[in-house]
C-alpha cells in the first residue's frame, strides 16, 4: 500500500503505474498495480488507463470515500490474484484507524510505503495546490494544515495495524517513480519515461488564476492544471511565499516530530535525512526571495512567453485534429 504523502510524487507514481500496471521483478515474480473502485471491486490492466480521466491516472478512493467501499468485495478479488498487488492513495496516511477494519477483514500481509518531503517546501507547494484556492486566509490555512506534514505522528500508527508487516518511509529525492520501482518493488525502471504530473505550474499561470478565479474555482478543481501541463512546456516554479519568520516557525514546530522521524527511516535514508539542512536550518532557504501569497499584478515579462506557448499549443492541436 502506497499511502502518500500529499505533494510527494503520488500523481506521477499513479500515472506511471496506470500506464504500465504489470511489472516483472528482478527475482522473476510479478507485481501488479490495481485501483479499488467505489464499491470495492478492483480496476485492473487496460481498464486503469480507460478510466483515468483528465488527470492521466487512476487511484483508489480517498479516505473520506472508503465508507462506501465493501471490504468483502475487495478481499475476494485480491484473493483471486496469485501475485502481489499495489494499491495507492495519498490521503490514506491520514486514516490508519479506518484502515484497521479493512485489514482485519482482508487478513493478508501488507507492506506500507510512504514518501515524505521537508515541511517548508512541502507547505509552499501545498499552498499553490490547494490553499490559494480555498478562500481561507494564508496564515489560517498554513497553521490548519501544519499537522498534516508531521510525518512521524502521521506514519508511526501504521506500524501497529493488524497484518502490517513493514512500514517503509522514503525521502523524495527527485522523481519518486524510479525509486519506487527499483527500491520498493525490486523491478526494472529502465523502461520508465518521465512525464509532468502534478508538477508546479509556473508563477505566470498561478498569478493568472488568482486574478481570474473562475479558472481555478476551488482547491480540488484541478483538472485545468493537468490539461495545461499536458500541452504547455513553459518553465518556471511556483512563487515562494514564506519569509524568514515563517520558515523558522515551521522548522521549530516540526523539530520534535522530525527527531522522532529518524527512527522510522532505514540507515541510508536516515543519513540523507539528518544531513539535509532543509529539515533543520532556516538558512537552507536564504536564497529564496519571498513573495506575497495574495493576488499580485500580472507581469508582462511572465505573460508574454505564456501567451506564445498557448498559441503554439493551439496550432499544434489544430494540426493533429
PDB file of C-alpha atoms in Angstrom:
ATOM      1  CA  UNK A   1       0.000   0.000   0.000  1.00  0.00           C
ATOM      2  CA  UNK A   2       1.350   3.371  -1.043  1.00  0.00           C
ATOM      3  CA  UNK A   3      -0.201   5.948   1.325  1.00  0.00           C
ATOM      4  CA  UNK A   4       1.334   9.261   0.229  1.00  0.00           C
ATOM      5  CA  UNK A   5       2.201  11.797   1.340  1.00  0.00           C
ATOM      6  CA  UNK A   6       0.482  14.647  -0.404  1.00  0.00           C
ATOM      7  CA  UNK A   7       2.676  16.682  -2.787  1.00  0.00           C
ATOM      8  CA  UNK A   8       5.257  13.892  -2.623  1.00  0.00           C
ATOM      9  CA  UNK A   9       5.056  12.435  -6.116  1.00  0.00           C
ATOM     10  CA  UNK A  10       1.867  10.388  -5.784  1.00  0.00           C
ATOM     11  CA  UNK A  11       0.323  11.563  -9.064  1.00  0.00           C
ATOM     12  CA  UNK A  12       3.470  10.775 -11.044  1.00  0.00           C
ATOM     13  CA  UNK A  13       3.655   7.315  -9.474  1.00  0.00           C
ATOM     14  CA  UNK A  14      -0.009   6.552 -10.092  1.00  0.00           C
ATOM     15  CA  UNK A  15       0.260   7.781 -13.696  1.00  0.00           C
ATOM     16  CA  UNK A  16       3.281   5.571 -14.389  1.00  0.00           C
ATOM     17  CA  UNK A  17       1.601   2.525 -12.854  1.00  0.00           C
ATOM     18  CA  UNK A  18      -1.666   3.238 -14.669  1.00  0.00           C
ATOM     19  CA  UNK A  19       0.212   3.180 -17.990  1.00  0.00           C
ATOM     20  CA  UNK A  20       2.243   0.070 -17.126  1.00  0.00           C
ATOM     21  CA  UNK A  21       0.432  -1.813 -14.348  1.00  0.00           C
ATOM     22  CA  UNK A  22       2.002  -5.285 -14.544  1.00  0.00           C
ATOM     23  CA  UNK A  23       5.709  -5.443 -13.752  1.00  0.00           C
ATOM     24  CA  UNK A  24       8.308  -8.196 -13.560  1.00  0.00           C
ATOM     25  CA  UNK A  25      10.547  -8.155 -10.517  1.00  0.00           C
ATOM     26  CA  UNK A  26      14.223  -8.942 -10.577  1.00  0.00           C
ATOM     27  CA  UNK A  27      13.550 -12.287  -8.878  1.00  0.00           C
ATOM     28  CA  UNK A  28      11.147 -13.306 -11.658  1.00  0.00           C
ATOM     29  CA  UNK A  29       7.934 -12.721  -9.703  1.00  0.00           C
ATOM     30  CA  UNK A  30       5.130 -10.407 -10.804  1.00  0.00           C
ATOM     31  CA  UNK A  31       3.664  -7.335  -9.122  1.00  0.00           C
ATOM     32  CA  UNK A  32       0.560  -5.544 -10.347  1.00  0.00           C
ATOM     33  CA  UNK A  33      -0.923  -2.106  -9.788  1.00  0.00           C
ATOM     34  CA  UNK A  34      -4.698  -2.007  -9.319  1.00  0.00           C
ATOM     35  CA  UNK A  35      -7.224   0.528  -8.066  1.00  0.00           C
ATOM     36  CA  UNK A  36     -10.212  -0.092  -5.838  1.00  0.00           C
ATOM     37  CA  UNK A  37     -13.462   1.236  -7.299  1.00  0.00           C
ATOM     38  CA  UNK A  38     -16.154   2.924  -5.236  1.00  0.00           C
ATOM     39  CA  UNK A  39     -17.915  -0.364  -4.463  1.00  0.00           C
ATOM     40  CA  UNK A  40     -14.821  -2.355  -3.570  1.00  0.00           C
ATOM     41  CA  UNK A  41     -14.054  -4.053  -6.871  1.00  0.00           C
ATOM     42  CA  UNK A  42     -10.623  -3.899  -8.470  1.00  0.00           C
ATOM     43  CA  UNK A  43      -9.851  -1.926 -11.622  1.00  0.00           C
ATOM     44  CA  UNK A  44      -7.070  -3.753 -13.451  1.00  0.00           C
ATOM     45  CA  UNK A  45      -4.969  -3.880 -16.604  1.00  0.00           C
ATOM     46  CA  UNK A  46      -6.216  -1.782 -19.550  1.00  0.00           C
ATOM     47  CA  UNK A  47      -9.251  -0.609 -17.575  1.00  0.00           C
ATOM     48  CA  UNK A  48      -6.976   1.594 -15.470  1.00  0.00           C
ATOM     49  CA  UNK A  49      -5.992   3.800 -18.407  1.00  0.00           C
ATOM     50  CA  UNK A  50      -9.519   3.709 -19.824  1.00  0.00           C
ATOM     51  CA  UNK A  51     -10.856   5.110 -16.544  1.00  0.00           C
ATOM     52  CA  UNK A  52      -8.025   7.538 -15.845  1.00  0.00           C
ATOM     53  CA  UNK A  53      -9.886  10.713 -16.830  1.00  0.00           C
ATOM     54  CA  UNK A  54      -8.223  14.095 -17.418  1.00  0.00           C
ATOM     55  CA  UNK A  55      -5.666  13.528 -14.666  1.00  0.00           C
ATOM     56  CA  UNK A  56      -3.908  10.735 -16.541  1.00  0.00           C
ATOM     57  CA  UNK A  57      -4.023   8.214 -13.703  1.00  0.00           C
ATOM     58  CA  UNK A  58      -6.402   6.056 -11.716  1.00  0.00           C
ATOM     59  CA  UNK A  59      -6.068   5.738  -7.952  1.00  0.00           C
ATOM     60  CA  UNK A  60      -8.140   4.115  -5.231  1.00  0.00           C
ATOM     61  CA  UNK A  61     -10.796   6.022  -3.234  1.00  0.00           C
ATOM     62  CA  UNK A  62      -9.732   8.700  -0.785  1.00  0.00           C
ATOM     63  CA  UNK A  63     -10.010   8.260   2.960  1.00  0.00           C
ATOM     64  CA  UNK A  64     -13.402  10.023   3.000  1.00  0.00           C
ATOM     65  CA  UNK A  65     -14.752   7.707   0.276  1.00  0.00           C
ATOM     66  CA  UNK A  66     -13.741   4.464   1.997  1.00  0.00           C
ATOM     67  CA  UNK A  67     -17.006   4.280   3.932  1.00  0.00           C
ATOM     68  CA  UNK A  68     -18.779   3.352   0.689  1.00  0.00           C
ATOM     69  CA  UNK A  69     -16.321   0.564  -0.162  1.00  0.00           C
ATOM     70  CA  UNK A  70     -17.276  -3.039   0.641  1.00  0.00           C
ATOM     71  CA  UNK A  71     -14.114  -4.703   2.032  1.00  0.00           C
ATOM     72  CA  UNK A  72     -15.553  -8.180   1.379  1.00  0.00           C
ATOM     73  CA  UNK A  73     -15.650  -7.481  -2.359  1.00  0.00           C
ATOM     74  CA  UNK A  74     -12.059  -6.248  -2.346  1.00  0.00           C
ATOM     75  CA  UNK A  75     -10.845  -9.200  -0.259  1.00  0.00           C
ATOM     76  CA  UNK A  76     -12.381 -11.769  -2.591  1.00  0.00           C
ATOM     77  CA  UNK A  77     -10.870 -10.147  -5.675  1.00  0.00           C
ATOM     78  CA  UNK A  78      -7.441  -9.757  -4.068  1.00  0.00           C
ATOM     79  CA  UNK A  79      -7.548 -13.421  -3.024  1.00  0.00           C
ATOM     80  CA  UNK A  80      -8.010 -14.386  -6.664  1.00  0.00           C
ATOM     81  CA  UNK A  81      -4.723 -12.762  -7.720  1.00  0.00           C
ATOM     82  CA  UNK A  82      -1.682 -15.009  -7.374  1.00  0.00           C
ATOM     83  CA  UNK A  83       0.906 -12.231  -7.088  1.00  0.00           C
ATOM     84  CA  UNK A  84       1.495  -9.043  -5.110  1.00  0.00           C
ATOM     85  CA  UNK A  85      -0.776  -6.045  -5.735  1.00  0.00           C
ATOM     86  CA  UNK A  86      -0.019  -2.330  -5.279  1.00  0.00           C
ATOM     87  CA  UNK A  87      -2.832  -0.038  -4.101  1.00  0.00           C
ATOM     88  CA  UNK A  88      -2.368   3.713  -3.781  1.00  0.00           C
ATOM     89  CA  UNK A  89      -3.955   6.882  -2.467  1.00  0.00           C
ATOM     90  CA  UNK A  90      -2.038   9.748  -0.895  1.00  0.00           C
ATOM     91  CA  UNK A  91      -4.827  10.540   1.582  1.00  0.00           C
ATOM     92  CA  UNK A  92      -4.577   7.160   3.293  1.00  0.00           C
ATOM     93  CA  UNK A  93      -1.772   8.350   5.544  1.00  0.00           C
ATOM     94  CA  UNK A  94      -4.478  10.289   7.406  1.00  0.00           C
ATOM     95  CA  UNK A  95      -6.672   7.276   8.168  1.00  0.00           C
ATOM     96  CA  UNK A  96      -4.879   4.398   9.930  1.00  0.00           C
ATOM     97  CA  UNK A  97      -7.878   3.817  12.210  1.00  0.00           C
ATOM     98  CA  UNK A  98     -10.256   3.427   9.262  1.00  0.00           C
ATOM     99  CA  UNK A  99      -7.825   1.035   7.596  1.00  0.00           C
ATOM    100  CA  UNK A 100      -7.596  -1.206  10.652  1.00  0.00           C
ATOM    101  CA  UNK A 101     -11.075  -2.605   9.928  1.00  0.00           C
ATOM    102  CA  UNK A 102     -10.231  -3.226   6.262  1.00  0.00           C
ATOM    103  CA  UNK A 103      -7.036  -5.063   7.124  1.00  0.00           C
ATOM    104  CA  UNK A 104      -8.791  -7.205   9.727  1.00  0.00           C
ATOM    105  CA  UNK A 105     -11.273  -8.177   7.034  1.00  0.00           C
ATOM    106  CA  UNK A 106      -8.670  -8.898   4.373  1.00  0.00           C
ATOM    107  CA  UNK A 107      -6.319 -10.930   6.612  1.00  0.00           C
ATOM    108  CA  UNK A 108      -3.459 -10.549   4.152  1.00  0.00           C
ATOM    109  CA  UNK A 109       0.121  -9.393   4.786  1.00  0.00           C
ATOM    110  CA  UNK A 110       0.526  -5.701   3.984  1.00  0.00           C
ATOM    111  CA  UNK A 111       3.624  -3.625   3.305  1.00  0.00           C
ATOM    112  CA  UNK A 112       3.067   0.122   3.694  1.00  0.00           C
ATOM    113  CA  UNK A 113       5.167   2.673   1.781  1.00  0.00           C
ATOM    114  CA  UNK A 114       5.224   6.454   2.197  1.00  0.00           C
ATOM    115  CA  UNK A 115       7.298   9.220   0.617  1.00  0.00           C
ATOM    116  CA  UNK A 116       7.972  12.438   2.501  1.00  0.00           C
ATOM    117  CA  UNK A 117       9.461  15.919   1.974  1.00  0.00           C
ATOM    118  CA  UNK A 118      10.704  18.661   4.320  1.00  0.00           C
ATOM    119  CA  UNK A 119       7.826  20.646   5.771  1.00  0.00           C
ATOM    120  CA  UNK A 120       8.746  24.124   4.486  1.00  0.00           C
ATOM    121  CA  UNK A 121       8.907  23.408   0.730  1.00  0.00           C
ATOM    122  CA  UNK A 122       6.003  20.995   1.025  1.00  0.00           C
ATOM    123  CA  UNK A 123       3.735  23.648   2.546  1.00  0.00           C
ATOM    124  CA  UNK A 124       4.782  26.128  -0.144  1.00  0.00           C
ATOM    125  CA  UNK A 125       3.761  23.609  -2.823  1.00  0.00           C
ATOM    126  CA  UNK A 126       0.574  22.727  -0.975  1.00  0.00           C
ATOM    127  CA  UNK A 127      -0.441  26.396  -0.775  1.00  0.00           C
ATOM    128  CA  UNK A 128      -0.412  26.625  -4.560  1.00  0.00           C
ATOM    129  CA  UNK A 129      -2.113  23.254  -4.988  1.00  0.00           C
ATOM    130  CA  UNK A 130      -4.958  23.828  -2.528  1.00  0.00           C
ATOM    131  CA  UNK A 131      -4.588  26.748  -0.144  1.00  0.00           C
ATOM    132  CA  UNK A 132      -4.617  29.630  -2.621  1.00  0.00           C
ATOM    133  CA  UNK A 133      -7.977  28.447  -3.982  1.00  0.00           C
ATOM    134  CA  UNK A 134      -9.612  27.568  -0.661  1.00  0.00           C
ATOM    135  CA  UNK A 135     -10.792  31.049   0.315  1.00  0.00           C
ATOM    136  CA  UNK A 136      -9.038  30.725   3.690  1.00  0.00           C
ATOM    137  CA  UNK A 137      -6.605  33.412   4.891  1.00  0.00           C
ATOM    138  CA  UNK A 138      -2.975  32.430   4.316  1.00  0.00           C
ATOM    139  CA  UNK A 139      -1.947  32.248   7.987  1.00  0.00           C
ATOM    140  CA  UNK A 140      -5.051  30.281   8.915  1.00  0.00           C
ATOM    141  CA  UNK A 141      -4.592  27.815   6.079  1.00  0.00           C
ATOM    142  CA  UNK A 142      -0.908  27.113   6.781  1.00  0.00           C
ATOM    143  CA  UNK A 143      -1.468  26.592  10.502  1.00  0.00           C
ATOM    144  CA  UNK A 144      -4.550  24.471   9.797  1.00  0.00           C
ATOM    145  CA  UNK A 145      -2.584  22.131   7.538  1.00  0.00           C
ATOM    146  CA  UNK A 146       0.610  22.067   9.553  1.00  0.00           C
ATOM    147  CA  UNK A 147      -0.150  18.794  11.333  1.00  0.00           C
ATOM    148  CA  UNK A 148      -0.607  17.001   8.007  1.00  0.00           C
ATOM    149  CA  UNK A 149       3.155  17.083   7.411  1.00  0.00           C
ATOM    150  CA  UNK A 150       4.216  15.990  10.884  1.00  0.00           C
ATOM    151  CA  UNK A 151       5.424  12.757   9.411  1.00  0.00           C
ATOM    152  CA  UNK A 152       6.223  10.723  12.498  1.00  0.00           C
ATOM    153  CA  UNK A 153       2.813  11.421  14.032  1.00  0.00           C
ATOM    154  CA  UNK A 154       1.171  10.505  10.733  1.00  0.00           C
ATOM    155  CA  UNK A 155       3.100   7.345   9.930  1.00  0.00           C
ATOM    156  CA  UNK A 156       4.039   5.691  13.223  1.00  0.00           C
ATOM    157  CA  UNK A 157       0.462   4.469  13.937  1.00  0.00           C
ATOM    158  CA  UNK A 158       0.572   2.364  10.767  1.00  0.00           C
ATOM    159  CA  UNK A 159       3.172   0.122  12.414  1.00  0.00           C
ATOM    160  CA  UNK A 160       0.568  -1.013  14.960  1.00  0.00           C
ATOM    161  CA  UNK A 161      -2.157  -2.022  12.495  1.00  0.00           C
ATOM    162  CA  UNK A 162      -3.113  -5.684  12.052  1.00  0.00           C
ATOM    163  CA  UNK A 163      -1.353  -7.526   9.227  1.00  0.00           C
ATOM    164  CA  UNK A 164       1.018  -4.626   8.510  1.00  0.00           C
ATOM    165  CA  UNK A 165       4.414  -6.306   8.297  1.00  0.00           C
ATOM    166  CA  UNK A 166       6.557  -3.292   7.353  1.00  0.00           C
ATOM    167  CA  UNK A 167       6.254   0.482   7.071  1.00  0.00           C
ATOM    168  CA  UNK A 168       8.848   1.861   4.655  1.00  0.00           C
ATOM    169  CA  UNK A 169       9.425   5.616   4.684  1.00  0.00           C
ATOM    170  CA  UNK A 170      11.488   7.099   1.863  1.00  0.00           C
ATOM    171  CA  UNK A 171      12.590  10.640   1.107  1.00  0.00           C
ATOM    172  CA  UNK A 172      11.564  12.448  -2.058  1.00  0.00           C
ATOM    173  CA  UNK A 173      14.852  12.969  -3.854  1.00  0.00           C
ATOM    174  CA  UNK A 174      13.705  13.869  -7.349  1.00  0.00           C
ATOM    175  CA  UNK A 175      11.242  11.706  -9.271  1.00  0.00           C
ATOM    176  CA  UNK A 176       9.942   9.006  -6.938  1.00  0.00           C
ATOM    177  CA  UNK A 177       8.841   6.649  -9.728  1.00  0.00           C
ATOM    178  CA  UNK A 178      12.221   5.012 -10.488  1.00  0.00           C
ATOM    179  CA  UNK A 179      12.950   4.879  -6.759  1.00  0.00           C
ATOM    180  CA  UNK A 180       9.659   3.105  -6.099  1.00  0.00           C
ATOM    181  CA  UNK A 181      10.145   0.676  -8.977  1.00  0.00           C
ATOM    182  CA  UNK A 182      13.734  -0.216  -8.129  1.00  0.00           C
ATOM    183  CA  UNK A 183      13.913   0.038  -4.341  1.00  0.00           C
ATOM    184  CA  UNK A 184      10.376  -0.808  -3.234  1.00  0.00           C
ATOM    185  CA  UNK A 185       9.088  -3.179  -5.920  1.00  0.00           C
ATOM    186  CA  UNK A 186      12.543  -4.516  -6.857  1.00  0.00           C
ATOM    187  CA  UNK A 187      11.608  -4.080 -10.526  1.00  0.00           C
ATOM    188  CA  UNK A 188      13.407  -2.677 -13.569  1.00  0.00           C
ATOM    189  CA  UNK A 189      12.934   1.076 -14.069  1.00  0.00           C
ATOM    190  CA  UNK A 190      14.871   1.389 -17.337  1.00  0.00           C
ATOM    191  CA  UNK A 191      11.639   1.498 -19.379  1.00  0.00           C
ATOM    192  CA  UNK A 192      10.189   4.395 -17.383  1.00  0.00           C
ATOM    193  CA  UNK A 193       9.587   7.619 -19.327  1.00  0.00           C
ATOM    194  CA  UNK A 194       9.108  10.639 -17.028  1.00  0.00           C
ATOM    195  CA  UNK A 195       6.047  12.807 -17.560  1.00  0.00           C
ATOM    196  CA  UNK A 196       4.833  16.011 -15.930  1.00  0.00           C
ATOM    197  CA  UNK A 197       2.139  15.043 -13.422  1.00  0.00           C
ATOM    198  CA  UNK A 198       1.201  17.477 -10.671  1.00  0.00           C
ATOM    199  CA  UNK A 199       4.477  19.374 -11.038  1.00  0.00           C
ATOM    200  CA  UNK A 200       4.268  23.008 -10.024  1.00  0.00           C
ATOM    201  CA  UNK A 201       2.823  25.337 -12.606  1.00  0.00           C
ATOM    202  CA  UNK A 202       4.888  28.477 -13.258  1.00  0.00           C
ATOM    203  CA  UNK A 203       4.175  31.723 -11.445  1.00  0.00           C
ATOM    204  CA  UNK A 204       2.632  33.247 -14.570  1.00  0.00           C
ATOM    205  CA  UNK A 205      -0.188  30.674 -14.575  1.00  0.00           C
ATOM    206  CA  UNK A 206      -0.754  30.726 -10.810  1.00  0.00           C
ATOM    207  CA  UNK A 207      -0.927  34.522 -10.665  1.00  0.00           C
ATOM    208  CA  UNK A 208      -3.313  34.456 -13.642  1.00  0.00           C
ATOM    209  CA  UNK A 209      -5.528  32.038 -11.718  1.00  0.00           C
ATOM    210  CA  UNK A 210      -5.562  34.384  -8.737  1.00  0.00           C
ATOM    211  CA  UNK A 211      -6.782  37.295 -10.863  1.00  0.00           C
ATOM    212  CA  UNK A 212      -9.322  35.109 -12.706  1.00  0.00           C
ATOM    213  CA  UNK A 213     -10.693  32.799 -10.051  1.00  0.00           C
ATOM    214  CA  UNK A 214     -13.157  31.041 -12.352  1.00  0.00           C
ATOM    215  CA  UNK A 215     -10.122  29.297 -13.884  1.00  0.00           C
ATOM    216  CA  UNK A 216      -9.327  27.637 -10.527  1.00  0.00           C
ATOM    217  CA  UNK A 217     -12.558  27.921  -8.603  1.00  0.00           C
ATOM    218  CA  UNK A 218     -11.706  25.651  -5.684  1.00  0.00           C
ATOM    219  CA  UNK A 219      -8.916  23.635  -4.064  1.00  0.00           C
ATOM    220  CA  UNK A 220      -9.947  20.391  -5.763  1.00  0.00           C
ATOM    221  CA  UNK A 221     -10.923  21.813  -9.172  1.00  0.00           C
ATOM    222  CA  UNK A 222      -7.519  20.983 -10.592  1.00  0.00           C
ATOM    223  CA  UNK A 223      -8.356  19.366 -13.941  1.00  0.00           C
ATOM    224  CA  UNK A 224      -7.186  22.543 -15.688  1.00  0.00           C
ATOM    225  CA  UNK A 225      -3.736  22.108 -14.113  1.00  0.00           C
ATOM    226  CA  UNK A 226      -3.274  18.687 -15.714  1.00  0.00           C
ATOM    227  CA  UNK A 227      -4.558  19.932 -19.069  1.00  0.00           C
ATOM    228  CA  UNK A 228      -2.093  22.829 -19.090  1.00  0.00           C
ATOM    229  CA  UNK A 229       0.815  20.591 -18.071  1.00  0.00           C
ATOM    230  CA  UNK A 230      -0.080  18.240 -20.898  1.00  0.00           C
ATOM    231  CA  UNK A 231       0.007  20.921 -23.596  1.00  0.00           C
ATOM    232  CA  UNK A 232       2.405  23.587 -22.294  1.00  0.00           C
ATOM    233  CA  UNK A 233       6.128  23.447 -21.704  1.00  0.00           C
ATOM    234  CA  UNK A 234       6.611  26.825 -20.028  1.00  0.00           C
ATOM    235  CA  UNK A 235       9.371  26.596 -17.446  1.00  0.00           C
ATOM    236  CA  UNK A 236       9.202  28.184 -14.043  1.00  0.00           C
ATOM    237  CA  UNK A 237       8.310  27.497 -10.448  1.00  0.00           C
ATOM    238  CA  UNK A 238       5.582  28.469  -8.041  1.00  0.00           C
ATOM    239  CA  UNK A 239       6.119  31.711  -6.100  1.00  0.00           C
ATOM    240  CA  UNK A 240       7.890  31.268  -2.771  1.00  0.00           C
ATOM    241  CA  UNK A 241       5.548  32.558  -0.062  1.00  0.00           C
ATOM    242  CA  UNK A 242       7.450  32.034   3.218  1.00  0.00           C
ATOM    243  CA  UNK A 243       9.603  34.738   4.778  1.00  0.00           C
ATOM    244  CA  UNK A 244      12.312  34.054   7.359  1.00  0.00           C
ATOM    245  CA  UNK A 245       9.890  34.250  10.295  1.00  0.00           C
ATOM    246  CA  UNK A 246       7.551  31.682   8.774  1.00  0.00           C
ATOM    247  CA  UNK A 247      10.425  29.355   7.889  1.00  0.00           C
ATOM    248  CA  UNK A 248      11.790  29.492  11.431  1.00  0.00           C
ATOM    249  CA  UNK A 249       8.334  28.877  12.851  1.00  0.00           C
ATOM    250  CA  UNK A 250       7.662  25.829  10.672  1.00  0.00           C
ATOM    251  CA  UNK A 251      11.062  24.259  11.323  1.00  0.00           C
ATOM    252  CA  UNK A 252      10.896  24.768  15.074  1.00  0.00           C
ATOM    253  CA  UNK A 253       7.334  23.451  15.323  1.00  0.00           C
ATOM    254  CA  UNK A 254       8.422  20.389  13.318  1.00  0.00           C
ATOM    255  CA  UNK A 255      11.702  19.709  15.110  1.00  0.00           C
ATOM    256  CA  UNK A 256      10.446  17.339  17.820  1.00  0.00           C
ATOM    257  CA  UNK A 257       8.475  15.263  15.306  1.00  0.00           C
ATOM    258  CA  UNK A 258      11.421  15.209  12.881  1.00  0.00           C
ATOM    259  CA  UNK A 259      13.774  13.971  15.590  1.00  0.00           C
ATOM    260  CA  UNK A 260      11.446  11.022  16.208  1.00  0.00           C
ATOM    261  CA  UNK A 261      11.004  10.501  12.464  1.00  0.00           C
ATOM    262  CA  UNK A 262      14.615   9.372  12.165  1.00  0.00           C
ATOM    263  CA  UNK A 263      13.597   6.139  13.920  1.00  0.00           C
ATOM    264  CA  UNK A 264      11.257   5.241  11.037  1.00  0.00           C
ATOM    265  CA  UNK A 265      13.953   5.534   8.373  1.00  0.00           C
ATOM    266  CA  UNK A 266      16.300   2.862   7.114  1.00  0.00           C
ATOM    267  CA  UNK A 267      20.029   3.704   7.546  1.00  0.00           C
ATOM    268  CA  UNK A 268      20.597   5.117   4.045  1.00  0.00           C
ATOM    269  CA  UNK A 269      17.506   7.324   4.223  1.00  0.00           C
ATOM    270  CA  UNK A 270      18.302   8.318   7.803  1.00  0.00           C
ATOM    271  CA  UNK A 271      21.730   9.636   6.838  1.00  0.00           C
ATOM    272  CA  UNK A 272      20.303  11.737   3.998  1.00  0.00           C
ATOM    273  CA  UNK A 273      17.567  12.994   6.312  1.00  0.00           C
ATOM    274  CA  UNK A 274      19.913  14.063   9.095  1.00  0.00           C
ATOM    275  CA  UNK A 275      22.305  15.747   6.660  1.00  0.00           C
ATOM    276  CA  UNK A 276      19.667  17.678   4.695  1.00  0.00           C
ATOM    277  CA  UNK A 277      19.504  21.210   6.171  1.00  0.00           C
ATOM    278  CA  UNK A 278      16.011  21.813   4.776  1.00  0.00           C
ATOM    279  CA  UNK A 279      14.646  19.769   7.675  1.00  0.00           C
ATOM    280  CA  UNK A 280      16.637  21.613  10.338  1.00  0.00           C
ATOM    281  CA  UNK A 281      18.059  25.009   9.336  1.00  0.00           C
ATOM    282  CA  UNK A 282      16.228  28.136   8.073  1.00  0.00           C
ATOM    283  CA  UNK A 283      19.447  29.174   6.305  1.00  0.00           C
ATOM    284  CA  UNK A 284      18.762  26.436   3.733  1.00  0.00           C
ATOM    285  CA  UNK A 285      16.129  28.753   2.240  1.00  0.00           C
ATOM    286  CA  UNK A 286      18.035  32.043   2.452  1.00  0.00           C
ATOM    287  CA  UNK A 287      18.468  32.163  -1.342  1.00  0.00           C
ATOM    288  CA  UNK A 288      14.700  32.238  -1.940  1.00  0.00           C
ATOM    289  CA  UNK A 289      13.011  35.633  -2.179  1.00  0.00           C
ATOM    290  CA  UNK A 290       9.559  35.597  -0.590  1.00  0.00           C
ATOM    291  CA  UNK A 291       6.555  36.909  -2.485  1.00  0.00           C
ATOM    292  CA  UNK A 292       3.057  37.695  -1.293  1.00  0.00           C
ATOM    293  CA  UNK A 293       0.680  34.729  -1.245  1.00  0.00           C
ATOM    294  CA  UNK A 294      -2.111  37.103  -2.262  1.00  0.00           C
ATOM    295  CA  UNK A 295      -3.083  38.211  -5.805  1.00  0.00           C
ATOM    296  CA  UNK A 296      -0.473  40.420  -7.453  1.00  0.00           C
ATOM    297  CA  UNK A 297      -0.377  42.498 -10.655  1.00  0.00           C
ATOM    298  CA  UNK A 298       0.367  40.329 -13.662  1.00  0.00           C
ATOM    299  CA  UNK A 299       3.850  40.795 -15.092  1.00  0.00           C
ATOM    300  CA  UNK A 300       4.239  41.281 -18.838  1.00  0.00           C
ATOM    301  CA  UNK A 301       7.615  39.525 -18.891  1.00  0.00           C
ATOM    302  CA  UNK A 302       5.932  36.393 -17.497  1.00  0.00           C
ATOM    303  CA  UNK A 303       2.747  36.599 -19.544  1.00  0.00           C
ATOM    304  CA  UNK A 304       4.424  37.005 -22.933  1.00  0.00           C
ATOM    305  CA  UNK A 305       6.131  33.572 -23.041  1.00  0.00           C
ATOM    306  CA  UNK A 306       2.946  32.012 -21.668  1.00  0.00           C
ATOM    307  CA  UNK A 307       0.851  33.565 -24.462  1.00  0.00           C
ATOM    308  CA  UNK A 308       3.353  32.448 -27.107  1.00  0.00           C
ATOM    309  CA  UNK A 309       3.300  28.898 -25.767  1.00  0.00           C
ATOM    310  CA  UNK A 310      -0.504  28.873 -25.698  1.00  0.00           C
ATOM    311  CA  UNK A 311      -0.642  29.951 -29.352  1.00  0.00           C
ATOM    312  CA  UNK A 312       1.922  27.308 -30.325  1.00  0.00           C
ATOM    313  CA  UNK A 313      -0.079  24.655 -28.483  1.00  0.00           C
ATOM    314  CA  UNK A 314      -3.326  25.651 -30.196  1.00  0.00           C
ATOM    315  CA  UNK A 315      -1.638  25.481 -33.599  1.00  0.00           C
ATOM    316  CA  UNK A 316      -0.193  22.048 -32.784  1.00  0.00           C
ATOM    317  CA  UNK A 317      -3.603  20.772 -31.659  1.00  0.00           C
ATOM    318  CA  UNK A 318      -5.219  22.047 -34.858  1.00  0.00           C
ATOM    319  CA  UNK A 319      -2.613  20.260 -36.970  1.00  0.00           C
ATOM    320  CA  UNK A 320      -3.285  16.993 -35.150  1.00  0.00           C
ATOM    321  CA  UNK A 321      -7.070  17.337 -35.485  1.00  0.00           C
TER     322      UNK A 321
END
